[in-house]
Amino acid sequence: MTDLVQQAVRLILHGLMTEFPAQLASTAIAALAAGALRAWRRQRAADHTKPSAPASNQ
């Protein structure tokens, strides 16, 4: 029974030390990409809603 518990603890630690950091990194990259896309869309929408300068009568 203690071998089973030790094996389970080893698997959990292995997962935390190898898989979890990779998942955090990929989640961070996805969040940065989504934030950049959202900011780009907001800027693009703001550019389209700006009033244009009035035409001069010269």
PDB file of C-alpha atoms in Angstrom:
ATOM      1  CA  MET A   1       0.000   0.000   0.000  1.00  0.00           C
ATOM      2  CA  THR A   2       2.826   2.418   0.784  1.00  0.00           C
ATOM      3  CA  ASP A   3       4.336   1.670  -2.635  1.00  0.00           C
ATOM      4  CA  LEU A   4       1.048   2.707  -4.216  1.00  0.00           C
ATOM      5  CA  VAL A   5       0.984   5.959  -2.244  1.00  0.00           C
ATOM      6  CA  GLN A   6       4.624   6.689  -3.093  1.00  0.00           C
ATOM      7  CA  GLN A   7       3.939   6.046  -6.778  1.00  0.00           C
ATOM      8  CA  ALA A   8       0.916   8.358  -6.678  1.00  0.00           C
ATOM      9  CA  VAL A   9       2.953  11.094  -4.986  1.00  0.00           C
ATOM     10  CA  ARG A  10       5.737  10.685  -7.560  1.00  0.00           C
ATOM     11  CA  LEU A  11       3.245  10.976 -10.420  1.00  0.00           C
ATOM     12  CA  ILE A  12       1.661  14.078  -8.912  1.00  0.00           C
ATOM     13  CA  LEU A  13       5.045  15.724  -8.346  1.00  0.00           C
ATOM     14  CA  HIS A  14       6.191  14.806 -11.833  1.00  0.00           C
ATOM     15  CA  GLY A  15       3.048  16.344 -13.290  1.00  0.00           C
ATOM     16  CA  LEU A  16       3.435  19.505 -11.249  1.00  0.00           C
ATOM     17  CA  MET A  17       7.064  19.912 -12.208  1.00  0.00           C
ATOM     18  CA  THR A  18       6.771  19.138 -15.923  1.00  0.00           C
ATOM     19  CA  GLU A  19       3.245  19.545 -17.255  1.00  0.00           C
ATOM     20  CA  PHE A  20       1.969  22.404 -15.107  1.00  0.00           C
ATOM     21  CA  PRO A  21       4.655  24.961 -16.098  1.00  0.00           C
ATOM     22  CA  ALA A  22       4.080  24.155 -19.769  1.00  0.00           C
ATOM     23  CA  GLN A  23       0.345  24.693 -19.344  1.00  0.00           C
ATOM     24  CA  LEU A  24       0.971  27.982 -17.559  1.00  0.00           C
ATOM     25  CA  ALA A  25       3.252  29.167 -20.344  1.00  0.00           C
ATOM     26  CA  SER A  26       0.805  28.271 -23.098  1.00  0.00           C
ATOM     27  CA  THR A  27      -2.053  29.900 -21.165  1.00  0.00           C
ATOM     28  CA  ALA A  28      -0.011  33.073 -20.746  1.00  0.00           C
ATOM     29  CA  ILE A  29       0.796  33.177 -24.462  1.00  0.00           C
ATOM     30  CA  ALA A  30      -2.862  32.675 -25.358  1.00  0.00           C
ATOM     31  CA  ALA A  31      -3.920  35.428 -22.934  1.00  0.00           C
ATOM     32  CA  LEU A  32      -1.348  37.847 -24.367  1.00  0.00           C
ATOM     33  CA  ALA A  33      -2.454  37.094 -27.916  1.00  0.00           C
ATOM     34  CA  ALA A  34      -6.118  37.573 -27.006  1.00  0.00           C
ATOM     35  CA  GLY A  35      -5.338  40.860 -25.257  1.00  0.00           C
ATOM     36  CA  ALA A  36      -3.351  42.143 -28.220  1.00  0.00           C
ATOM     37  CA  LEU A  37      -6.130  41.187 -30.619  1.00  0.00           C
ATOM     38  CA  ARG A  38      -8.739  42.866 -28.425  1.00  0.00           C
ATOM     39  CA  ALA A  39      -6.667  46.065 -28.213  1.00  0.00           C
ATOM     40  CA  TRP A  40      -6.106  46.056 -31.973  1.00  0.00           C
ATOM     41  CA  ARG A  41      -9.842  45.668 -32.608  1.00  0.00           C
ATOM     42  CA  ARG A  42     -10.679  48.492 -30.177  1.00  0.00           C
ATOM     43  CA  GLN A  43      -8.139  50.777 -31.827  1.00  0.00           C
ATOM     44  CA  ARG A  44      -9.448  49.893 -35.250  1.00  0.00           C
ATOM     45  CA  ALA A  45     -13.041  50.560 -34.174  1.00  0.00           C
ATOM     46  CA  ALA A  46     -12.016  53.880 -32.605  1.00  0.00           C
ATOM     47  CA  ASP A  47     -10.300  54.942 -35.824  1.00  0.00           C
ATOM     48  CA  HIS A  48     -13.465  54.275 -37.817  1.00  0.00           C
ATOM     49  CA  THR A  49     -15.679  56.291 -35.473  1.00  0.00           C
ATOM     50  CA  LYS A  50     -13.518  59.431 -35.370  1.00  0.00           C
ATOM     51  CA  PRO A  51     -15.199  62.377 -37.078  1.00  0.00           C
ATOM     52  CA  SER A  52     -13.365  63.557 -40.139  1.00  0.00           C
ATOM     53  CA  ALA A  53     -12.037  67.093 -40.408  1.00  0.00           C
ATOM     54  CA  PRO A  54     -14.403  69.545 -42.065  1.00  0.00           C
ATOM     55  CA  ALA A  55     -13.557  70.480 -45.610  1.00  0.00           C
ATOM     56  CA  SER A  56     -12.094  73.946 -46.057  1.00  0.00           C
ATOM     57  CA  ASN A  57     -13.656  76.325 -48.568  1.00  0.00           C
ATOM     58  CA  GLN A  58     -10.553  77.644 -50.252  1.00  0.00           C
TER      59      GLN A  58
END
